[in-house]
Coordinates of C-alpha atoms and ligand atoms in Angstrom, one line a residue:
M85 CA -3.4 -6.6 9.8
K86 CA -7.1 -6.9 9.2
I87 CA -10.2 -4.8 9.0
R88 CA -13.2 -5.4 11.2
S89 CA -16.4 -3.5 12.2
I90 CA -15.9 -0.5 14.5
E91 CA -16.4 -1.4 18.1
K92 CA -17.0 0.4 21.4
K93 CA -13.4 -0.3 22.5
D94 CA -12.2 1.9 19.5
L95 CA -13.9 5.0 20.9
N96 CA -10.9 6.8 22.3
E97 CA -8.5 6.1 19.4
M98 CA -11.2 6.8 16.9
F99 CA -12.1 10.1 18.6
N100 CA -8.5 11.2 18.6
L101 CA -8.1 10.3 15.0
C102 CA -11.3 12.1 13.9
Q103 CA -9.8 15.3 15.2
K104 CA -7.4 15.1 12.3
S105 CA -9.9 14.9 9.6
E106 CA -7.8 17.1 7.3
I107 CA -5.6 14.0 6.7
S108 CA -8.4 11.9 5.4
C109 CA -8.8 11.3 1.7
L110 CA -12.4 12.3 1.4
P111 CA -13.0 16.0 2.0
D112 CA -16.4 15.4 3.5
F113 CA -14.9 13.0 6.1
S114 CA -17.0 13.6 9.1
Y115 CA -17.7 11.8 12.3
P116 CA -19.5 13.1 15.4
K117 CA -17.6 15.7 17.2
S118 CA -18.3 14.7 20.8
Q119 CA -17.3 11.5 22.5
D120 CA -20.9 10.7 23.5
A121 CA -22.2 11.2 19.9
L122 CA -19.3 9.1 18.6
K123 CA -20.2 6.4 21.0
S124 CA -23.8 6.3 19.8
F125 CA -22.6 6.4 16.2
I126 CA -20.4 3.3 16.8
E127 CA -23.3 1.5 18.5
D128 CA -25.7 2.3 15.7
S129 CA -23.2 1.9 12.8
D130 CA -24.7 -1.4 11.6
K131 CA -28.2 0.2 11.2
D132 CA -27.4 2.6 8.4
H133 CA -27.1 0.5 5.2
S134 CA -25.8 3.4 3.2
E135 CA -22.5 3.4 5.1
K136 CA -20.1 0.8 6.3
H137 CA -17.2 1.7 8.6
F138 CA -14.3 -0.5 9.4
A139 CA -11.4 -0.2 11.8
I140 CA -7.9 -1.1 10.4
V141 CA -6.1 -3.0 13.2
N142 CA -2.9 -4.9 13.6
A143 CA -2.4 -8.6 14.5
D144 CA -3.0 -7.7 18.2
D145 CA -6.3 -5.9 17.3
E146 CA -4.9 -2.5 18.0
F147 CA -6.7 0.3 16.2
K148 CA -4.6 2.0 13.5
G149 CA -7.1 3.7 11.2
L150 CA -10.5 3.8 9.6
V151 CA -11.7 2.9 6.2
C152 CA -15.3 3.4 5.1
L153 CA -17.8 3.2 2.3
R154 CA -20.3 5.9 2.2
H155 CA -23.1 6.8 -0.3
I156 CA -23.6 3.0 -0.8
D157 CA -26.1 3.1 -3.7
S158 CA -27.5 -0.4 -4.5
K159 CA -29.3 0.9 -7.6
E160 CA -26.3 2.5 -9.2
N161 CA -24.1 -0.2 -7.6
R162 CA -21.5 2.2 -6.3
A163 CA -20.1 3.8 -3.2
S164 CA -17.6 6.4 -2.1
L165 CA -14.4 5.4 -0.2
S166 CA -12.8 7.3 2.6
I167 CA -9.7 6.3 4.6
I168 CA -7.7 7.8 7.5
V169 CA -4.7 6.3 9.2
N170 CA -3.0 7.4 12.4
P171 CA 0.0 9.5 11.4
N172 CA 2.2 7.5 13.8
V173 CA 1.9 4.4 11.5
W174 CA 2.1 6.2 8.2
T175 CA 4.3 4.4 5.6
K176 CA 3.8 1.1 7.5
G177 CA 1.3 -0.3 4.9
Y178 CA -2.0 0.1 6.9
A179 CA -3.6 2.6 4.4
W180 CA -3.0 0.4 1.3
F181 CA -4.0 -2.8 3.2
G182 CA -7.3 -1.1 4.5
M183 CA -8.0 0.2 1.0
V184 CA -7.6 -3.2 -0.7
E185 CA -9.7 -5.0 2.0
V186 CA -12.6 -2.5 1.7
L187 CA -12.5 -2.7 -2.1
K188 CA -12.8 -6.5 -1.8
Y189 CA -15.8 -6.0 0.6
A190 CA -17.4 -3.5 -1.8
F191 CA -17.0 -5.7 -4.9
N192 CA -17.2 -9.2 -3.5
T193 CA -19.7 -8.8 -0.5
L194 CA -21.8 -5.8 -1.6
N195 CA -21.4 -6.7 -5.2
L196 CA -20.9 -3.1 -6.2
E197 CA -19.6 -2.1 -9.6
Q198 CA -17.7 1.1 -8.8
V199 CA -16.0 2.7 -5.9
Y200 CA -14.9 6.3 -6.2
W201 CA -13.2 8.9 -4.0
C202 CA -11.7 12.3 -4.3
V203 CA -9.0 14.2 -2.6
K204 CA -8.3 17.9 -2.3
K205 CA -5.8 19.3 -4.8
D206 CA -3.8 20.7 -1.8
N207 CA -3.3 17.3 -0.3
P208 CA -0.2 16.2 -2.2
R209 CA 0.5 13.3 0.3
A210 CA -2.8 11.6 -0.5
I211 CA -2.5 12.3 -4.2
R212 CA 0.9 10.7 -4.2
F213 CA -0.3 7.7 -2.3
F214 CA -3.0 6.9 -4.9
R215 CA -0.8 7.6 -7.9
K216 CA 1.9 5.5 -6.4
H217 CA -0.5 2.6 -6.2
G218 CA -1.3 3.0 -9.9
F219 CA -4.6 5.1 -9.7
N220 CA -4.9 7.9 -12.2
S221 CA -7.4 10.7 -11.7
L222 CA -10.4 10.0 -13.8
D223 CA -12.4 13.2 -13.6
K224 CA -14.2 12.5 -16.9
D225 CA -15.4 9.1 -15.9
I226 CA -17.1 10.3 -12.7
P227 CA -20.8 10.7 -13.1
K228 CA -22.0 14.3 -12.9
S229 CA -24.4 13.3 -10.1
I230 CA -21.5 12.3 -7.9
V231 CA -19.5 15.4 -8.6
E232 CA -22.6 17.4 -7.7
Q233 CA -22.6 15.8 -4.2
W234 CA -19.5 17.8 -3.6
N235 CA -21.0 21.0 -5.0
N236 CA -18.9 20.7 -8.2
N237 CA -16.0 21.7 -6.1
Q238 CA -13.1 22.5 -8.5
D239 CA -10.4 21.8 -5.9
L240 CA -10.9 18.1 -6.0
I241 CA -9.2 15.3 -7.8
W242 CA -11.3 12.2 -8.5
F243 CA -10.3 8.6 -8.6
A244 CA -12.4 5.5 -9.3
V245 CA -12.0 1.7 -9.5
L246 CA -14.3 -0.8 -11.2
K247 CA -15.2 -4.3 -10.0
N248 CA -13.1 -6.0 -12.6
D249 CA -10.0 -3.8 -12.3
D250 CA -7.1 -5.7 -11.0
Y251 CA -6.8 -3.1 -8.3
E252 CA -4.4 -5.1 -6.1
N253 CA -2.0 -5.2 -8.9
I254 CA -2.8 -2.0 -10.7
A255 CA 0.4 -0.5 -9.4
L256 CA 2.2 -3.3 -11.4
S257 CA 1.3 -1.5 -14.6
R258 CA 4.1 0.8 -13.6
K259 CA 7.4 -0.1 -15.2
T260 CA 9.7 1.2 -12.5
I261 CA 9.8 2.0 -8.8
A262 CA 12.5 4.3 -7.4
D263 CA 14.5 3.8 -10.7
C264 CA 14.4 0.0 -10.4
N265 CA 12.8 -2.0 -13.2
I266 CA 9.6 -4.0 -12.4
I267 CA 9.9 -7.1 -14.6
K268 CA 7.5 -10.0 -15.5
I269 CA 9.2 -13.3 -14.7
K270 CA 8.5 -15.8 -17.4
T271 CA 5.8 -18.1 -16.2
V272 CA 4.4 -21.3 -17.7
P273 CA 0.9 -22.2 -16.4
T274 CA -0.4 -25.7 -16.4
I275 CA -4.0 -27.0 -16.2
E276 CA -4.9 -27.5 -12.6
A277 CA -1.3 -28.1 -11.6
G278 CA 0.0 -24.6 -10.8
A279 CA 2.6 -22.6 -12.6
L280 CA 6.4 -22.7 -13.2
S281 CA 8.3 -19.5 -13.3
F282 CA 12.0 -19.0 -14.3
F283 CA 14.7 -16.6 -15.2
E284 CA 18.2 -17.0 -16.5
G285 CA 21.2 -14.8 -15.5
T286 CA 22.3 -12.3 -18.2
K287 CA 19.4 -13.3 -20.4
D288 CA 16.3 -12.4 -18.4
I289 CA 18.0 -10.3 -15.8
P290 CA 20.9 -7.9 -16.5
F291 CA 23.6 -9.7 -14.4
D292 CA 25.1 -13.1 -13.7
I293 CA 23.8 -14.8 -10.6
K294 CA 26.4 -15.7 -8.0
R295 CA 24.1 -16.1 -4.9
V296 CA 20.5 -16.9 -4.2
Y297 CA 19.0 -16.3 -0.7
F298 CA 15.5 -16.3 0.6
I299 CA 13.8 -15.1 3.8
S300 CA 11.1 -17.3 5.3
Q301 CA 9.2 -17.9 8.6
V302 CA 8.7 -14.2 9.2
P303 CA 5.8 -13.2 11.4
E304 CA 3.1 -10.8 10.0
G305 CA 4.0 -7.2 10.6
A306 CA 7.8 -7.8 10.9
R307 CA 10.1 -5.4 9.1
R308 CA 13.5 -6.2 7.6
G309 CA 16.0 -4.5 5.4
F310 CA 16.8 -0.9 6.4
H311 CA 19.9 -0.7 4.2
A312 CA 21.2 -0.2 0.7
H313 CA 23.9 -1.9 -1.3
K314 CA 26.8 -0.1 -2.8
N315 CA 27.5 -2.4 -5.8
L316 CA 25.3 -5.5 -5.5
K317 CA 22.7 -6.1 -8.2
Q318 CA 19.6 -8.0 -7.2
L319 CA 16.3 -9.5 -8.4
L320 CA 13.8 -9.6 -5.6
F321 CA 10.5 -11.5 -5.8
C322 CA 7.9 -13.0 -3.6
P323 CA 6.9 -16.5 -4.7
Y324 CA 4.5 -17.0 -1.8
G325 CA 2.5 -14.6 0.3
K326 CA 2.4 -10.8 0.4
I327 CA 5.3 -8.4 1.2
Q328 CA 5.4 -4.7 1.0
L329 CA 8.7 -3.4 -0.4
V330 CA 9.7 0.2 0.1
L331 CA 12.4 1.5 -2.1
D332 CA 14.1 4.9 -1.8
N333 CA 16.7 6.1 -4.4
G334 CA 17.6 9.0 -2.0
E335 CA 16.6 11.7 -4.5
N336 CA 15.9 15.1 -3.0
G337 CA 16.9 13.9 0.5
G338 CA 14.7 10.8 0.4
N339 CA 12.1 9.5 -2.1
R340 CA 10.2 6.5 -0.8
E341 CA 8.1 4.4 -3.2
E342 CA 6.1 1.3 -2.2
I343 CA 5.1 -1.8 -4.0
T344 CA 3.2 -4.8 -2.8
L345 CA 4.7 -8.1 -3.9
N346 CA 2.1 -10.8 -4.0
D347 CA 2.5 -12.2 -7.5
P348 CA 5.2 -14.9 -8.1
S349 CA 5.7 -13.6 -11.6
I350 CA 6.7 -10.1 -10.6
G351 CA 10.3 -9.2 -9.9
I352 CA 12.1 -6.0 -9.0
V353 CA 15.6 -5.5 -10.5
I354 CA 17.8 -3.3 -8.3
E355 CA 21.0 -2.2 -10.1
K356 CA 22.0 0.9 -8.1
P357 CA 22.3 1.9 -4.5
V358 CA 18.6 2.0 -3.3
W359 CA 17.5 2.0 0.4
R360 CA 15.1 -0.9 1.0
E361 CA 12.6 -1.9 3.7
M362 CA 10.4 -4.9 3.7
L363 CA 7.2 -5.3 5.6
W364 CA 5.6 -8.8 5.9
L365 CA 1.9 -8.2 5.2
E366 CA 1.1 -11.9 5.6
K367 CA 3.0 -14.4 7.9
N368 CA 5.1 -17.0 6.2
S369 CA 5.5 -15.0 3.0
V370 CA 8.8 -15.7 1.3
L371 CA 11.2 -13.2 -0.2
V372 CA 13.7 -14.6 -2.7
V373 CA 16.7 -12.7 -3.9
A374 CA 19.0 -13.6 -6.8
A375 CA 22.2 -11.5 -6.4
S376 CA 25.2 -10.6 -8.6
D377 CA 27.8 -11.3 -6.0
F378 CA 28.8 -13.2 -2.9
Y379 CA 28.0 -11.9 0.6
T380 CA 30.2 -9.2 2.0
E381 CA 29.2 -6.9 4.8
D382 CA 31.4 -4.2 3.3
D383 CA 28.8 -3.7 0.5
Y384 CA 26.0 -2.7 2.9
L385 CA 25.1 0.9 3.8
R386 CA 23.1 0.3 7.0
N387 CA 22.8 3.9 8.1
Y388 CA 20.3 6.1 6.2
D389 CA 22.5 9.3 6.4
D390 CA 25.5 7.3 5.1
F391 CA 23.3 6.1 2.2
L392 CA 22.2 9.7 1.3
K393 CA 25.8 10.8 1.5
Y394 CA 26.9 7.9 -0.7
V395 CA 24.3 8.8 -3.4
G396 CA 25.2 12.5 -3.2
S397 CA 22.0 13.6 -1.6
E398 CA 21.1 15.5 1.6
R399 CA 18.3 15.1 4.1
Q400 CA 15.7 17.8 3.5
Ligands
T46_22 C1 18.8 -7.4 1.0 C2 17.5 -7.7 1.5 C3 16.4 -7.8 0.5 C4 24.8 -13.8 5.3 O1 25.6 -14.3 6.1 N1 24.8 -14.2 4.0 C5 23.9 -13.7 3.1 O2 24.0 -14.0 1.9 C6 22.9 -12.7 3.5 C7 21.9 -12.1 2.6 C8 22.9 -12.4 4.9 N2 23.8 -13.0 5.7 C9 23.7 -12.6 7.1 C10 24.0 -11.2 7.5 C11 23.1 -11.0 8.7 O3 23.9 -11.4 9.9 O4 22.3 -12.9 7.6 C12 22.0 -11.9 8.6 C13 20.7 -11.2 8.2 O5 20.9 -10.3 7.2 P1 20.2 -8.9 7.1 O6 19.9 -8.4 8.4 O7 20.9 -8.1 6.1 O8 18.8 -9.4 6.4 P2 17.7 -8.4 5.7 O9 16.5 -9.2 5.6 O10 17.5 -7.1 6.4 O11 18.3 -8.1 4.3 C14 18.5 -9.1 3.3 C15 19.8 -9.0 2.6 O12 20.9 -9.0 3.6 C16 20.0 -7.8 1.7 O13 21.1 -8.1 0.8 O14 18.9 -6.7 0.0 O15 17.5 -9.0 2.3

């Protein structure tokens, strides 16, 4: 995955996506309505310094979505953010990836201090996405002049992130994900010689470790998992690279929550049957698992409906 400037070859995909503006996170999301006007917009997009538009693409440079900064204000050092991802790749990590990359661009390249955005109150999917990634609505911290840009619209929920916020890891301020504990693995830093992290069975994690396995040499964009365990308890962590973990405790017919693992000192403790999917956001990232028992295929639930049945839930 990467973000890059929008290009003429994106025209058709971009045009189709822009017809679905209701799924964008900024209510004023607007691109030219005709193909010709959109083509000129793409050609001229580098000329307007108050806006910056990026395509979110996969490793083969296929267009998956748009992320942009608007109202770039170099006096106030802030900009608004808008993002839209093709529904056929929802839940595959493109939106969060695009968002993190554009925030890096805003803070590191444009040197802005604040990026803000709002969503309509009747867009629960977007609100859930931002909350899940650790953003809380900050209505009081949004300057009046910004709120006025949207005509003081009461139906909006505001979010903002500041330059020095640890936005990539903001979600880690959560304590749990899908009922699984997010733990800090003890880590000893050294001066200019890296860090050493460790955990001990039954002391730092709530079970004895009978097996350790790790997954390596995975290409970017590959997905694994798609199963739950009946009894196995596990600690999952990513000592190198970046992996998105989707966990689902099956509540109400399916309740997916995501977390990006990119910090060797963060671990997820799974103690109950939880459906898991892993997406390799960077090639060669490594996933390590410390498990409470030896390998047995009987412990796997590899069919989602069987998993829901096992946890006493039903598909909605
Ligand atoms: C899990 C996620 C996070 C073994 O023979 N011994 C083992 O200890 C393991 C873990 C796997 N295998 C065999 C079973 C399959 O033939 O290795 C093959 C690949 O396993 P699987 O397709 O289940 O791999 P993932 O990446 O989908 O899932 C793995 C673990 O299996 C699972 O316990 O929670 O990582």
